[in-house]
Amino acid sequence: MPSSQAGAKTALRDALLTSRRRRGPAGVAAATRARTSHLLASPEARRAALVAAYVSVGSEPGTTVLLDELRAGGRRVLLPVLLADGDLDWAPYDGPGSLVPAGRGLLEPATARHGTDAIAAADLVVVPGLAVDAAGHRLGRGGGSYDRALARVRVGTPTWVLLHADELDRDVPVEPHDRRVTGAVTEDGVVRF
């Protein structure tokens, strides 16, 4: 990637992370409730038997309520387990008590792992991100873990990033290995690309 692209990604990441840290708790909580409601009301989520998602940390849009609501609705949920090489294994979410602290400040399931290809069985995939453009190019944290995982998702599977509304339709620098998402969920609703 040309250094100007790398610099553009770093600058955009820094700006978005700073903006997230400045959000007030009341607004974050309201946005989390709205985002969860929109996602769960979507036809894609209502049809899904297996959802691959993640446990939010820090200033990421919250997923705690979403994960529990998905399980309460009878869906199986897979969560990532970060491997030493940066790839993602997948394990079932069996409620908050099944999560243990992991490296990089993450929480991951202590349940049996299903392998890196387990994401291919998901009917809906929900991933973290910092921004997305109108074509579905997602800006992540820069480790490439989700780009590798998204390469294993079946064609046609809804793959959505959770964002704040002002993180949509950004000018996202793109590298050849970057994988697109098919939609975004914000406090304003679901946007499909």
PDB file of C-alpha atoms in Angstrom:
ATOM      1  CA  MET A   1       0.000   0.000   0.000  1.00  0.00           C
ATOM      2  CA  PRO A   2       1.407   3.413  -0.843  1.00  0.00           C
ATOM      3  CA  SER A   3       2.514   5.384   2.195  1.00  0.00           C
ATOM      4  CA  SER A   4      -0.118   8.048   1.474  1.00  0.00           C
ATOM      5  CA  GLN A   5      -2.844   5.374   1.838  1.00  0.00           C
ATOM      6  CA  ALA A   6      -1.300   4.071   5.060  1.00  0.00           C
ATOM      7  CA  GLY A   7      -1.097   7.604   6.397  1.00  0.00           C
ATOM      8  CA  ALA A   8      -4.696   8.307   5.393  1.00  0.00           C
ATOM      9  CA  LYS A   9      -5.892   5.168   7.199  1.00  0.00           C
ATOM     10  CA  THR A  10      -3.951   6.055  10.331  1.00  0.00           C
ATOM     11  CA  ALA A  11      -5.231   9.634  10.357  1.00  0.00           C
ATOM     12  CA  LEU A  12      -8.838   8.533   9.859  1.00  0.00           C
ATOM     13  CA  ARG A  13      -8.527   5.876  12.587  1.00  0.00           C
ATOM     14  CA  ASP A  14      -7.098   8.424  15.012  1.00  0.00           C
ATOM     15  CA  ALA A  15      -9.859  10.946  14.296  1.00  0.00           C
ATOM     16  CA  LEU A  16     -12.631   8.363  14.663  1.00  0.00           C
ATOM     17  CA  LEU A  17     -11.221   6.891  17.872  1.00  0.00           C
ATOM     18  CA  THR A  18     -10.910  10.388  19.356  1.00  0.00           C
ATOM     19  CA  SER A  19     -14.515  11.127  18.397  1.00  0.00           C
ATOM     20  CA  ARG A  20     -15.696   7.875  20.000  1.00  0.00           C
ATOM     21  CA  ARG A  21     -13.892   8.625  23.259  1.00  0.00           C
ATOM     22  CA  ARG A  22     -15.668  12.002  23.443  1.00  0.00           C
ATOM     23  CA  ARG A  23     -19.185  10.573  23.256  1.00  0.00           C
ATOM     24  CA  GLY A  24     -21.218  10.948  26.435  1.00  0.00           C
ATOM     25  CA  PRO A  25     -22.469   7.851  28.280  1.00  0.00           C
ATOM     26  CA  ALA A  26     -26.167   8.752  27.931  1.00  0.00           C
ATOM     27  CA  GLY A  27     -25.872   9.174  24.168  1.00  0.00           C
ATOM     28  CA  VAL A  28     -23.848   5.976  23.838  1.00  0.00           C
ATOM     29  CA  ALA A  29     -26.438   3.996  25.813  1.00  0.00           C
ATOM     30  CA  ALA A  30     -29.334   5.361  23.744  1.00  0.00           C
ATOM     31  CA  ALA A  31     -27.469   4.639  20.489  1.00  0.00           C
ATOM     32  CA  THR A  32     -26.730   1.081  21.658  1.00  0.00           C
ATOM     33  CA  ARG A  33     -30.388   0.425  22.423  1.00  0.00           C
ATOM     34  CA  ALA A  34     -31.494   1.849  19.069  1.00  0.00           C
ATOM     35  CA  ARG A  35     -28.830  -0.054  17.106  1.00  0.00           C
ATOM     36  CA  THR A  36     -29.760  -3.318  18.832  1.00  0.00           C
ATOM     37  CA  SER A  37     -33.443  -2.766  18.153  1.00  0.00           C
ATOM     38  CA  HIS A  38     -32.862  -2.031  14.460  1.00  0.00           C
ATOM     39  CA  LEU A  39     -30.659  -5.078  13.984  1.00  0.00           C
ATOM     40  CA  LEU A  40     -33.023  -7.468  15.776  1.00  0.00           C
ATOM     41  CA  ALA A  41     -36.034  -6.158  13.816  1.00  0.00           C
ATOM     42  CA  SER A  42     -34.369  -6.760  10.453  1.00  0.00           C
ATOM     43  CA  PRO A  43     -35.582  -9.651   8.301  1.00  0.00           C
ATOM     44  CA  GLU A  44     -31.999 -10.906   8.099  1.00  0.00           C
ATOM     45  CA  ALA A  45     -31.701 -11.220  11.880  1.00  0.00           C
ATOM     46  CA  ARG A  46     -35.173 -12.723  12.274  1.00  0.00           C
ATOM     47  CA  ARG A  47     -34.275 -15.469   9.748  1.00  0.00           C
ATOM     48  CA  ALA A  48     -30.812 -16.175  11.159  1.00  0.00           C
ATOM     49  CA  ALA A  49     -30.294 -19.349  13.165  1.00  0.00           C
ATOM     50  CA  LEU A  50     -26.555 -18.743  13.647  1.00  0.00           C
ATOM     51  CA  VAL A  51     -25.028 -15.281  14.077  1.00  0.00           C
ATOM     52  CA  ALA A  52     -21.298 -14.586  14.180  1.00  0.00           C
ATOM     53  CA  ALA A  53     -20.718 -11.446  16.245  1.00  0.00           C
ATOM     54  CA  TYR A  54     -18.162  -9.993  18.668  1.00  0.00           C
ATOM     55  CA  VAL A  55     -17.856  -8.656  22.201  1.00  0.00           C
ATOM     56  CA  SER A  56     -17.447  -4.891  22.110  1.00  0.00           C
ATOM     57  CA  VAL A  57     -14.688  -3.299  24.162  1.00  0.00           C
ATOM     58  CA  GLY A  58     -13.769   0.264  24.993  1.00  0.00           C
ATOM     59  CA  SER A  59     -15.498   2.848  22.839  1.00  0.00           C
ATOM     60  CA  GLU A  60     -16.851   0.370  20.272  1.00  0.00           C
ATOM     61  CA  PRO A  61     -20.615   0.410  19.701  1.00  0.00           C
ATOM     62  CA  GLY A  62     -21.976  -1.868  22.420  1.00  0.00           C
ATOM     63  CA  THR A  63     -22.879  -5.497  21.765  1.00  0.00           C
ATOM     64  CA  THR A  64     -23.656  -6.841  25.259  1.00  0.00           C
ATOM     65  CA  VAL A  65     -27.430  -6.415  24.975  1.00  0.00           C
ATOM     66  CA  LEU A  66     -27.393  -7.577  21.356  1.00  0.00           C
ATOM     67  CA  LEU A  67     -25.622 -10.841  22.209  1.00  0.00           C
ATOM     68  CA  ASP A  68     -28.025 -11.621  25.026  1.00  0.00           C
ATOM     69  CA  GLU A  69     -31.091 -10.717  22.946  1.00  0.00           C
ATOM     70  CA  LEU A  70     -29.923 -12.932  20.091  1.00  0.00           C
ATOM     71  CA  ARG A  71     -29.589 -15.880  22.494  1.00  0.00           C
ATOM     72  CA  ALA A  72     -32.906 -15.103  24.168  1.00  0.00           C
ATOM     73  CA  GLY A  73     -34.496 -15.201  20.698  1.00  0.00           C
ATOM     74  CA  GLY A  74     -33.245 -18.742  20.158  1.00  0.00           C
ATOM     75  CA  ARG A  75     -30.283 -17.947  17.932  1.00  0.00           C
ATOM     76  CA  ARG A  76     -26.901 -19.554  18.325  1.00  0.00           C
ATOM     77  CA  VAL A  77     -24.094 -17.007  18.566  1.00  0.00           C
ATOM     78  CA  LEU A  78     -20.432 -17.494  17.682  1.00  0.00           C
ATOM     79  CA  LEU A  79     -17.780 -15.123  18.982  1.00  0.00           C
ATOM     80  CA  PRO A  80     -14.185 -14.705  17.847  1.00  0.00           C
ATOM     81  CA  VAL A  81     -11.126 -15.964  19.652  1.00  0.00           C
ATOM     82  CA  LEU A  82      -7.986 -14.111  18.535  1.00  0.00           C
ATOM     83  CA  LEU A  83      -5.205 -16.507  17.589  1.00  0.00           C
ATOM     84  CA  ALA A  84      -1.476 -15.818  17.940  1.00  0.00           C
ATOM     85  CA  ASP A  85      -1.142 -15.238  14.176  1.00  0.00           C
ATOM     86  CA  GLY A  86      -3.965 -12.647  14.195  1.00  0.00           C
ATOM     87  CA  ASP A  87      -6.546 -14.961  12.623  1.00  0.00           C
ATOM     88  CA  LEU A  88      -9.899 -15.621  14.304  1.00  0.00           C
ATOM     89  CA  ASP A  89     -11.168 -18.911  15.674  1.00  0.00           C
ATOM     90  CA  TRP A  90     -14.855 -19.089  16.695  1.00  0.00           C
ATOM     91  CA  ALA A  91     -16.577 -20.392  19.816  1.00  0.00           C
ATOM     92  CA  PRO A  92     -20.182 -20.373  21.072  1.00  0.00           C
ATOM     93  CA  TYR A  93     -21.461 -17.627  23.334  1.00  0.00           C
ATOM     94  CA  ASP A  94     -23.207 -19.150  26.343  1.00  0.00           C
ATOM     95  CA  GLY A  95     -23.965 -15.923  28.187  1.00  0.00           C
ATOM     96  CA  PRO A  96     -21.819 -13.360  30.023  1.00  0.00           C
ATOM     97  CA  GLY A  97     -20.465 -16.017  32.380  1.00  0.00           C
ATOM     98  CA  SER A  98     -18.840 -17.828  29.455  1.00  0.00           C
ATOM     99  CA  LEU A  99     -16.524 -14.887  28.685  1.00  0.00           C
ATOM    100  CA  VAL A 100     -12.955 -14.646  29.954  1.00  0.00           C
ATOM    101  CA  PRO A 101     -10.326 -11.903  29.630  1.00  0.00           C
ATOM    102  CA  ALA A 102      -7.979 -12.326  26.684  1.00  0.00           C
ATOM    103  CA  GLY A 103      -5.058 -10.422  25.195  1.00  0.00           C
ATOM    104  CA  ARG A 104      -5.383  -6.837  23.947  1.00  0.00           C
ATOM    105  CA  GLY A 105      -8.140  -6.110  26.466  1.00  0.00           C
ATOM    106  CA  LEU A 106     -10.595  -8.418  24.703  1.00  0.00           C
ATOM    107  CA  LEU A 107     -13.163 -10.788  26.141  1.00  0.00           C
ATOM    108  CA  GLU A 108     -13.648 -14.141  24.471  1.00  0.00           C
ATOM    109  CA  PRO A 109     -15.681 -17.283  25.109  1.00  0.00           C
ATOM    110  CA  ALA A 110     -14.127 -20.047  27.193  1.00  0.00           C
ATOM    111  CA  THR A 111     -16.288 -22.599  25.359  1.00  0.00           C
ATOM    112  CA  ALA A 112     -14.953 -25.169  22.872  1.00  0.00           C
ATOM    113  CA  ARG A 113     -13.525 -23.651  19.720  1.00  0.00           C
ATOM    114  CA  HIS A 114     -15.042 -24.551  16.362  1.00  0.00           C
ATOM    115  CA  GLY A 115     -12.185 -23.501  14.054  1.00  0.00           C
ATOM    116  CA  THR A 116     -11.464 -20.592  11.753  1.00  0.00           C
ATOM    117  CA  ASP A 117     -13.926 -21.835   9.125  1.00  0.00           C
ATOM    118  CA  ALA A 118     -16.896 -21.868  11.550  1.00  0.00           C
ATOM    119  CA  ILE A 119     -17.854 -18.365  10.398  1.00  0.00           C
ATOM    120  CA  ALA A 120     -18.840 -19.881   7.031  1.00  0.00           C
ATOM    121  CA  ALA A 121     -21.894 -21.453   8.684  1.00  0.00           C
ATOM    122  CA  ALA A 122     -23.260 -18.113   9.936  1.00  0.00           C
ATOM    123  CA  ASP A 123     -26.522 -16.749   8.557  1.00  0.00           C
ATOM    124  CA  LEU A 124     -25.610 -13.211   9.654  1.00  0.00           C
ATOM    125  CA  VAL A 125     -22.174 -11.789  10.449  1.00  0.00           C
ATOM    126  CA  VAL A 126     -21.762  -8.704  12.652  1.00  0.00           C
ATOM    127  CA  VAL A 127     -18.288  -7.148  12.754  1.00  0.00           C
ATOM    128  CA  PRO A 128     -16.620  -4.175  14.407  1.00  0.00           C
ATOM    129  CA  GLY A 129     -15.300  -1.233  12.477  1.00  0.00           C
ATOM    130  CA  LEU A 130     -14.562   2.464  12.645  1.00  0.00           C
ATOM    131  CA  ALA A 131     -16.123   3.656   9.382  1.00  0.00           C
ATOM    132  CA  VAL A 132     -17.575   2.465   6.103  1.00  0.00           C
ATOM    133  CA  ASP A 133     -17.958   4.031   2.680  1.00  0.00           C
ATOM    134  CA  ALA A 134     -20.980   3.891   0.377  1.00  0.00           C
ATOM    135  CA  ALA A 135     -19.602   0.775  -1.365  1.00  0.00           C
ATOM    136  CA  GLY A 136     -19.166  -1.180   1.881  1.00  0.00           C
ATOM    137  CA  HIS A 137     -15.425  -0.739   2.355  1.00  0.00           C
ATOM    138  CA  ARG A 138     -14.878  -1.011   6.120  1.00  0.00           C
ATOM    139  CA  LEU A 139     -12.112   0.632   8.093  1.00  0.00           C
ATOM    140  CA  GLY A 140     -11.047  -1.623  10.945  1.00  0.00           C
ATOM    141  CA  ARG A 141      -8.334  -1.318  13.557  1.00  0.00           C
ATOM    142  CA  GLY A 142      -5.604  -2.351  11.135  1.00  0.00           C
ATOM    143  CA  GLY A 143      -4.786  -5.894  12.219  1.00  0.00           C
ATOM    144  CA  GLY A 144      -6.459  -7.652   9.287  1.00  0.00           C
ATOM    145  CA  SER A 145      -8.153 -10.283  11.485  1.00  0.00           C
ATOM    146  CA  TYR A 146     -11.640  -9.555  10.222  1.00  0.00           C
ATOM    147  CA  ASP A 147     -10.546  -9.289   6.591  1.00  0.00           C
ATOM    148  CA  ARG A 148      -9.234 -12.857   6.880  1.00  0.00           C
ATOM    149  CA  ALA A 149     -12.427 -14.007   8.581  1.00  0.00           C
ATOM    150  CA  LEU A 150     -14.686 -12.256   6.055  1.00  0.00           C
ATOM    151  CA  ALA A 151     -12.912 -14.108   3.251  1.00  0.00           C
ATOM    152  CA  ARG A 152     -14.494 -17.297   4.678  1.00  0.00           C
ATOM    153  CA  VAL A 153     -18.070 -15.977   4.787  1.00  0.00           C
ATOM    154  CA  ARG A 154     -20.439 -17.555   2.252  1.00  0.00           C
ATOM    155  CA  VAL A 155     -21.360 -15.333  -0.677  1.00  0.00           C
ATOM    156  CA  GLY A 156     -24.752 -13.754  -0.042  1.00  0.00           C
ATOM    157  CA  THR A 157     -24.483 -13.825   3.751  1.00  0.00           C
ATOM    158  CA  PRO A 158     -25.411 -10.454   5.268  1.00  0.00           C
ATOM    159  CA  THR A 159     -22.232  -9.020   6.768  1.00  0.00           C
ATOM    160  CA  TRP A 160     -22.836  -5.876   8.776  1.00  0.00           C
ATOM    161  CA  VAL A 161     -20.640  -3.451  10.677  1.00  0.00           C
ATOM    162  CA  LEU A 162     -21.899  -1.681  13.825  1.00  0.00           C
ATOM    163  CA  LEU A 163     -21.232   2.068  13.700  1.00  0.00           C
ATOM    164  CA  HIS A 164     -22.386   5.459  14.856  1.00  0.00           C
ATOM    165  CA  ALA A 165     -24.397   7.328  12.211  1.00  0.00           C
ATOM    166  CA  ASP A 166     -21.617   9.878  11.622  1.00  0.00           C
ATOM    167  CA  GLU A 167     -19.199   7.046  10.733  1.00  0.00           C
ATOM    168  CA  LEU A 168     -21.190   6.128   7.610  1.00  0.00           C
ATOM    169  CA  ASP A 169     -20.316   7.185   4.083  1.00  0.00           C
ATOM    170  CA  ARG A 170     -16.727   8.110   4.922  1.00  0.00           C
ATOM    171  CA  ASP A 171     -13.898   8.205   2.423  1.00  0.00           C
ATOM    172  CA  VAL A 172     -12.222   4.927   3.439  1.00  0.00           C
ATOM    173  CA  PRO A 173      -8.781   4.172   1.971  1.00  0.00           C
ATOM    174  CA  VAL A 174      -8.836   0.667   0.457  1.00  0.00           C
ATOM    175  CA  GLU A 175      -6.169  -2.017   0.069  1.00  0.00           C
ATOM    176  CA  PRO A 176      -6.485  -5.079  -2.183  1.00  0.00           C
ATOM    177  CA  HIS A 177      -6.968  -7.446   0.793  1.00  0.00           C
ATOM    178  CA  ASP A 178      -9.801  -5.385   2.342  1.00  0.00           C
ATOM    179  CA  ARG A 179     -13.154  -7.179   2.388  1.00  0.00           C
ATOM    180  CA  ARG A 180     -16.411  -5.331   1.945  1.00  0.00           C
ATOM    181  CA  VAL A 181     -19.407  -5.541   4.235  1.00  0.00           C
ATOM    182  CA  THR A 182     -22.941  -5.657   2.865  1.00  0.00           C
ATOM    183  CA  GLY A 183     -24.473  -3.285   5.386  1.00  0.00           C
ATOM    184  CA  ALA A 184     -24.106  -1.130   8.466  1.00  0.00           C
ATOM    185  CA  VAL A 185     -26.258  -0.761  11.549  1.00  0.00           C
ATOM    186  CA  THR A 186     -26.380   2.602  13.308  1.00  0.00           C
ATOM    187  CA  GLU A 187     -28.731   4.226  15.790  1.00  0.00           C
ATOM    188  CA  ASP A 188     -30.653   5.482  12.731  1.00  0.00           C
ATOM    189  CA  GLY A 189     -31.282   2.017  11.251  1.00  0.00           C
ATOM    190  CA  VAL A 190     -29.866  -0.604   8.893  1.00  0.00           C
ATOM    191  CA  VAL A 191     -28.182   0.578   5.706  1.00  0.00           C
ATOM    192  CA  ARG A 192     -27.633  -2.062   3.022  1.00  0.00           C
ATOM    193  CA  PHE A 193     -24.960  -1.603   0.348  1.00  0.00           C
TER     194      PHE A 193
END
